[in-house]
Tab-separated table of C-alpha atoms in Angstrom:
chain	number	residue	atom	x	y	z
N	1	MET	CA	0.115	-0.017	-0.059
N	2	ARG	CA	3.010	2.399	0.631
N	3	MET	CA	4.264	1.675	-2.848
N	4	LEU	CA	0.856	2.642	-4.038
N	5	ASP	CA	1.249	6.003	-2.433
N	6	GLY	CA	4.462	6.583	-4.236
N	7	GLU	CA	7.230	5.122	-1.496
N	8	ARG	CA	10.074	2.997	-3.186
N	9	ALA	CA	10.153	-0.572	-2.709
N	10	PRO	CA	12.461	-1.918	0.214
N	11	ASP	CA	15.955	-2.743	-1.019
N	12	ASP	CA	15.853	-5.953	0.583
N	13	GLY	CA	14.274	-8.319	3.212
N	14	ALA	CA	11.406	-10.243	4.059
N	15	ASP	CA	8.852	-7.866	2.998
N	16	LEU	CA	10.305	-7.598	-0.533
N	17	ARG	CA	10.765	-11.192	-0.698
N	18	LEU	CA	6.901	-11.851	0.159
N	19	LEU	CA	6.043	-9.196	-2.388
N	20	ILE	CA	8.242	-10.842	-5.385
N	21	GLN	CA	6.902	-14.234	-4.379
N	22	SER	CA	3.065	-13.091	-4.459
N	23	GLN	CA	3.738	-11.435	-7.910
N	24	LEU	CA	2.344	-8.236	-6.181
N	25	VAL	CA	5.744	-6.186	-7.484
N	26	GLU	CA	7.669	-6.426	-10.801
N	27	ARG	CA	10.771	-4.828	-12.224
N	28	HIS	CA	10.436	-1.687	-14.605
N	29	PRO	CA	11.778	-2.561	-17.800
N	30	ASP	CA	13.673	0.603	-18.006
N	31	THR	CA	14.856	1.564	-14.545
N	32	GLY	CA	15.021	-1.794	-13.085
N	33	GLU	CA	13.108	-0.792	-9.990
N	34	TRP	CA	10.520	-2.744	-8.385
N	35	GLU	CA	7.025	-1.312	-8.553
N	36	PRO	CA	3.576	-2.376	-7.959
N	37	SER	CA	1.939	-4.934	-10.303
N	38	ASP	CA	-1.494	-4.621	-11.776
N	39	ALA	CA	-3.469	-5.965	-8.802
N	40	ASP	CA	-6.695	-7.118	-11.110
N	41	VAL	CA	-4.210	-9.381	-13.340
N	42	VAL	CA	-2.651	-10.717	-10.182
N	43	ILE	CA	-5.920	-11.593	-8.385
N	44	HIS	CA	-7.112	-13.308	-11.633
N	45	GLN	CA	-4.085	-15.456	-11.883
N	46	TRP	CA	-4.503	-16.464	-8.100
N	47	GLN	CA	-8.266	-17.386	-8.883
N	48	THR	CA	-7.274	-19.280	-12.036
N	49	THR	CA	-4.550	-21.095	-9.967
N	50	LEU	CA	-6.749	-21.921	-6.996
N	51	GLN	CA	-9.543	-23.267	-9.174
N	52	THR	CA	-7.281	-25.424	-10.864
N	53	MET	CA	-5.979	-26.836	-7.675
N	54	ALA	CA	-9.668	-27.231	-6.336
N	55	GLY	CA	-10.699	-29.150	-9.629
N	56	THR	CA	-7.556	-31.270	-9.426
N	57	PHE	CA	-8.160	-32.130	-5.595
N	58	LEU	CA	-11.765	-32.805	-6.550
N	59	ALA	CA	-11.147	-35.312	-9.096
N	60	GLU	CA	-8.382	-36.849	-6.886
N	61	ALA	CA	-10.890	-37.174	-4.099
N	62	GLN	CA	-13.650	-38.900	-6.312
N	63	SER	CA	-11.220	-41.355	-7.700
N	64	VAL	CA	-9.941	-42.656	-4.313
N	65	PRO	CA	-12.835	-45.030	-3.639
N	66	ILE	CA	-12.219	-46.411	-7.113
N	67	GLN	CA	-8.624	-46.885	-6.662
N	68	LEU	CA	-9.004	-48.258	-3.383
N	69	ARG	CA	-11.816	-50.423	-4.004
N	70	GLU	CA	-9.587	-53.614	-4.164
N	71	LEU	CA	-7.980	-52.873	-0.706
N	72	SER	CA	-11.577	-51.838	0.711
N	73	ASP	CA	-12.938	-55.532	-0.615
N	74	ALA	CA	-9.827	-57.116	0.886
N	75	TYR	CA	-10.472	-55.698	4.166
N	76	ARG	CA	-14.175	-56.239	4.437
N	77	LYS	CA	-13.652	-59.931	3.624
N	78	ALA	CA	-10.852	-60.386	6.351
N	79	ARG	CA	-12.265	-58.388	8.999
N	80	PRO	CA	-14.202	-60.183	11.661
N	81	LYS	CA	-17.847	-60.562	10.806
N	82	LEU	CA	-20.392	-58.131	12.382
N	83	THR	CA	-22.610	-59.514	14.914
N	84	PRO	CA	-26.188	-60.344	13.559
N	85	ILE	CA	-27.661	-57.877	15.824
N	86	GLU	CA	-25.804	-55.257	17.484
N	87	TYR	CA	-26.872	-51.967	19.630
N	88	VAL	CA	-25.005	-48.738	19.223
N	89	VAL	CA	-25.718	-45.920	21.789
N	90	GLY	CA	-24.937	-42.228	21.263
N	91	THR	CA	-25.967	-39.896	18.360
N	92	GLN	CA	-22.109	-39.375	17.346
N	93	ALA	CA	-21.501	-43.121	17.318
N	94	ILE	CA	-24.510	-44.116	15.346
N	95	ASN	CA	-23.716	-41.111	12.615
N	96	GLU	CA	-20.236	-42.670	12.366
N	97	ARG	CA	-21.483	-46.439	11.859
N	98	ILE	CA	-24.081	-45.515	9.219
N	99	GLY	CA	-21.478	-43.117	7.334
N	100	ALA	CA	-19.085	-45.789	7.256
N	101	ALA	CA	-21.589	-48.423	5.923
N	102	VAL	CA	-22.947	-46.115	3.324
N	103	ARG	CA	-19.190	-45.343	2.023
N	104	GLU	CA	-18.832	-48.985	1.486
N	105	ALA	CA	-22.441	-49.461	-0.127
N	106	ARG	CA	-22.208	-50.839	-3.739
N	107	GLU	CA	-25.667	-51.089	-4.911
N	108	GLU	CA	-28.522	-49.298	-3.118
N	109	LEU	CA	-29.584	-47.515	-0.058
N	110	LEU	CA	-33.080	-47.420	0.957
N	111	SER	CA	-34.199	-45.257	4.015
N	112	ALA	CA	-37.652	-44.070	5.613
N	113	GLN	CA	-37.600	-40.763	7.721
N	114	ALA	CA	-40.111	-41.452	10.093
N	115	SER	CA	-39.557	-38.413	12.529
N	116	GLY	CA	-40.757	-35.603	9.716
N	117	PRO	CA	-38.510	-32.942	8.130
N	118	ARG	CA	-34.729	-33.177	9.194
N	119	PRO	CA	-33.089	-30.011	10.218
N	120	ALA	CA	-31.234	-27.826	7.617
N	121	HIS	CA	-27.645	-28.959	8.984
N	122	VAL	CA	-28.589	-32.562	8.986
N	123	LEU	CA	-29.846	-32.251	5.241
N	124	ALA	CA	-26.647	-30.458	4.058
N	125	ALA	CA	-24.510	-33.465	5.452
N	126	SER	CA	-27.014	-35.886	3.890
N	127	TYR	CA	-26.731	-33.959	0.521
N	128	VAL	CA	-22.908	-34.503	0.595
N	129	GLN	CA	-23.209	-38.188	1.251
N	130	ASP	CA	-26.234	-38.867	-0.797
N	131	MET	CA	-24.765	-36.945	-3.822
N	132	ALA	CA	-21.486	-38.971	-3.293
N	133	ALA	CA	-23.602	-42.368	-3.486
N	134	LEU	CA	-25.511	-41.148	-6.622
N	135	GLU	CA	-22.208	-40.429	-8.273
N	136	ARG	CA	-21.049	-44.027	-7.638
N	137	GLY	CA	-24.165	-45.250	-9.477
N	138	LEU	CA	-25.961	-46.532	-6.097
N	139	LYS	CA	-29.448	-46.364	-6.351
N	140	LEU	CA	-31.440	-44.194	-3.857
N	141	ARG	CA	-34.907	-44.328	-2.625
N	142	THR	CA	-36.292	-42.458	0.509
N	143	ILE	CA	-39.827	-42.411	2.160
N	144	TYR	CA	-40.489	-39.252	3.957
N	145	LEU	CA	-43.803	-38.311	6.057
N	146	PRO	CA	-45.971	-36.076	4.057
N	147	SER	CA	-45.047	-32.948	6.342
N	148	ALA	CA	-41.843	-33.076	4.644
N	149	ARG	CA	-43.297	-31.629	1.291
N	150	THR	CA	-44.359	-28.244	3.416
N	151	ASP	CA	-40.671	-28.018	4.570
N	152	GLU	CA	-38.504	-25.839	2.374
N	153	PRO	CA	-34.896	-27.276	3.115
N	154	THR	CA	-36.357	-30.762	2.531
N	155	ALA	CA	-38.044	-29.435	-0.620
N	156	ARG	CA	-34.735	-28.036	-2.282
N	157	TRP	CA	-32.945	-31.287	-1.243
N	158	ALA	CA	-35.704	-33.696	-2.864
N	159	LYS	CA	-35.439	-31.564	-6.059
N	160	THR	CA	-31.895	-31.857	-6.212
N	161	VAL	CA	-31.286	-35.639	-5.405
N	162	THR	CA	-34.217	-36.387	-7.780
N	163	GLU	CA	-32.758	-34.723	-10.437
N	164	ARG	CA	-29.624	-36.873	-10.155
N	165	GLY	CA	-31.605	-40.080	-10.136
N	166	ALA	CA	-32.772	-40.608	-6.723
N	167	ARG	CA	-36.599	-41.520	-6.161
N	168	ILE	CA	-38.480	-40.080	-3.101
N	169	ARG	CA	-41.983	-40.782	-1.911
N	170	THR	CA	-44.446	-39.831	1.136
N	171	ALA	CA	-46.462	-41.770	3.173
N	172	SER	CA	-48.025	-41.210	6.615
N	173	HIS	CA	-47.222	-44.558	8.353
N	174	LEU	CA	-43.777	-45.988	8.256
N	175	SER	CA	-40.949	-46.736	10.596
N	176	ARG	CA	-37.673	-45.293	10.680
N	177	MET	CA	-34.932	-47.316	8.871
N	178	ILE	CA	-31.916	-47.421	6.547
N	179	ILE	CA	-31.251	-50.707	4.553
N	180	ILE	CA	-27.704	-50.808	2.767
N	181	ASP	CA	-27.440	-53.276	-0.238
N	182	ARG	CA	-29.999	-55.389	1.433
N	183	ARG	CA	-27.190	-56.603	3.884
N	184	LEU	CA	-27.250	-54.356	6.736
N	185	ALA	CA	-30.697	-52.729	7.974
N	186	VAL	CA	-30.273	-49.870	10.611
N	187	THR	CA	-33.462	-49.028	12.532
N	188	SER	CA	-34.711	-47.193	15.925
N	189	VAL	CA	-34.631	-49.144	19.338
N	190	LEU	CA	-38.461	-49.481	20.732
N	191	THR	CA	-38.643	-49.114	24.387
N	192	ARG	CA	-41.629	-49.214	26.764
N	193	GLY	CA	-40.954	-45.728	27.996
N	194	GLU	CA	-43.412	-42.784	27.643
N	195	PRO	CA	-44.333	-40.270	25.853
N	196	ASP	CA	-42.059	-41.640	23.047
N	197	PRO	CA	-41.195	-45.165	22.675
N	198	VAL	CA	-38.303	-44.479	20.134
N	199	ALA	CA	-34.854	-44.245	21.804
N	200	VAL	CA	-33.503	-41.485	19.848
N	201	ASP	CA	-29.778	-41.740	21.149
N	202	ARG	CA	-29.931	-45.499	20.203
N	203	ALA	CA	-29.966	-47.600	17.246
N	204	VAL	CA	-29.760	-51.523	16.257
N	205	PHE	CA	-27.726	-52.587	13.366
N	206	ILE	CA	-28.902	-55.783	11.882
N	207	SER	CA	-27.007	-58.048	9.563
N	208	ASP	CA	-28.677	-61.237	9.940
N	209	GLU	CA	-29.848	-62.137	6.619
N	210	THR	CA	-33.460	-63.447	7.332
N	211	VAL	CA	-34.067	-60.352	9.445
N	212	VAL	CA	-32.700	-57.977	6.937
N	213	GLN	CA	-34.747	-59.296	4.261
N	214	LEU	CA	-38.107	-59.072	6.258
N	215	LEU	CA	-37.286	-55.365	7.133
N	216	VAL	CA	-36.646	-55.223	3.108
N	217	ALA	CA	-40.216	-56.580	2.511
N	218	ALA	CA	-41.542	-54.167	5.346
N	219	TRP	CA	-40.061	-51.253	3.622
N	220	GLU	CA	-41.036	-52.047	-0.245
N	221	ARG	CA	-44.696	-52.487	1.225
N	222	ASP	CA	-44.542	-48.871	2.727
N	223	TRP	CA	-42.916	-47.871	-0.525
N	224	GLU	CA	-45.726	-49.296	-2.684
N	225	ARG	CA	-48.383	-47.370	-0.420
N	226	ALA	CA	-46.483	-44.178	-0.663
N	227	ASP	CA	-46.813	-41.117	-3.078
N	228	PRO	CA	-44.264	-39.985	-5.586
N	229	TRP	CA	-42.634	-36.801	-4.725
N	230	ASP	CA	-39.993	-34.770	-6.858
N	231	GLY	CA	-39.381	-31.624	-4.597
N	232	THR	CA	-42.350	-29.842	-5.790
N	233	ASP	CA	-45.835	-29.803	-4.350
N	234	ARG	CA	-49.088	-27.933	-4.442
N	235	GLY	CA	-49.306	-28.679	-0.645
N	236	VAL	CA	-52.363	-29.298	1.481
N	237	THR	CA	-55.374	-27.242	0.460
N	238	LEU	CA	-57.668	-26.442	3.357
N	239	THR	CA	-61.375	-26.354	3.027
N	240	SER	CA	-63.087	-23.195	4.675
N	241	LEU	CA	-64.444	-25.662	7.138
N	242	GLN	CA	-61.009	-26.867	8.177
N	243	THR	CA	-59.484	-23.470	8.389
N	244	ALA	CA	-62.472	-22.414	10.626
N	245	ILE	CA	-61.533	-25.661	12.856
N	246	LEU	CA	-58.020	-24.525	13.138
N	247	ASP	CA	-58.767	-21.067	13.947
N	248	GLY	CA	-61.067	-22.259	16.675
N	249	LEU	CA	-58.287	-24.311	18.033
N	250	GLY	CA	-56.162	-21.453	17.993
N	251	ARG	CA	-58.517	-19.382	20.103
N	252	GLY	CA	-58.299	-22.096	22.506
N	253	LEU	CA	-61.634	-23.629	22.123
N	254	ASP	CA	-62.178	-27.386	22.402
N	255	TRP	CA	-63.796	-29.554	19.926
N	256	GLU	CA	-67.328	-29.361	21.255
N	257	GLU	CA	-67.066	-25.585	21.504
N	258	ILE	CA	-65.807	-25.634	17.981
N	259	GLY	CA	-68.933	-27.649	16.479
N	260	ALA	CA	-71.214	-25.486	18.579
N	261	GLU	CA	-69.972	-22.457	16.828
N	262	LEU	CA	-69.901	-23.929	13.477
N	263	HIS	CA	-73.294	-26.006	13.717
N	264	ILE	CA	-71.454	-29.479	13.258
N	265	SER	CA	-70.781	-32.419	15.550
N	266	LYS	CA	-68.058	-33.065	17.647
N	267	ARG	CA	-67.406	-36.119	15.624
N	268	THR	CA	-67.279	-34.083	12.212
N	269	VAL	CA	-64.347	-32.034	14.078
N	270	ALA	CA	-62.629	-34.894	14.994
N	271	ASN	CA	-62.868	-36.387	11.489
N	272	ARG	CA	-61.737	-33.225	9.988
N	273	LEU	CA	-58.768	-33.053	12.359
N	274	ALA	CA	-57.856	-36.538	11.582
N	275	GLU	CA	-57.817	-35.856	7.962
N	276	LEU	CA	-55.469	-33.079	8.368
N	277	ARG	CA	-53.421	-35.037	10.569
N	278	GLU	CA	-53.086	-37.633	7.711
N	279	ALA	CA	-52.657	-34.964	4.929
N	280	THR	CA	-49.906	-33.227	6.740
N	281	GLY	CA	-48.155	-36.056	8.313
N	282	SER	CA	-48.663	-34.448	11.861
N	283	ARG	CA	-48.411	-36.907	14.563
N	284	SER	CA	-50.238	-34.573	16.959
N	285	ILE	CA	-52.768	-31.751	17.346
N	286	ALA	CA	-49.916	-29.457	18.401
N	287	GLN	CA	-47.610	-30.533	15.410
N	288	LEU	CA	-50.881	-30.003	13.157
N	289	MET	CA	-51.038	-26.233	14.709
N	290	TYR	CA	-47.380	-25.729	14.251
N	291	TRP	CA	-47.941	-26.729	10.526
N	292	TYR	CA	-50.680	-24.433	10.267
N	293	GLY	CA	-48.910	-21.671	11.931
N	294	THR	CA	-46.062	-21.881	9.503
N	295	ARG	CA	-48.381	-21.396	6.595
N	296	ARG	CA	-50.097	-18.148	7.559
């Protein structure tokens, strides 16, 4: 900056060497003195160099699994066999085990997300993993709850991966699981605890062939009943009656009071709410009201 203000370049030392190495100075053809280089030209050169390096590193990263496939296959054959049914505790440990299994996948990934839309940061990590799997030629099929259709981050993820060949559907009733190459299934651990019988920080990894095939069959049944989705959707259209019922709940009225106000039976109120929960994938009235609140 001092040179741009008219000062001469330092005669020697670390500062001058750094400027020369960074190509920020060049010798004047007549005087031989150091003078500032064209900053725009230097910036363009740096950008081009970094982009070339990034492309090279990305290509190398994508080729690593192919180059080391023989070693990976030999390792999997030589290592001790997994316990047919193994419980893993802790979200981080579960995710690490799933990530390692997905990276070893060769054919397909089947999954059912029964907990509704995933947070944006979880989707971002899933996007990297899913795109890498699709690049390797894996088939990817995923089932979501219908509420995912109204979640913008999930819709963006769905649109992106379906454009790359993934297939996605939504269904109201499904069990959370991931099935890898039809040889390993990962599912939730059920407990007798209340109010939620699913232990969110525990998972069971199943490699027993018979059990895995039973889970595959259950997953395929859910898939056949599910509705296709490519990330775009018209969403749930509310009737005037459904809107009035939800507004009544928002004002703190109970079902009987809503029925009296709208001149319908309490059973009709319950039926309309059940239909809405089914359409939106809501597991409770509270979740349904949250969904309704996000639309307004």
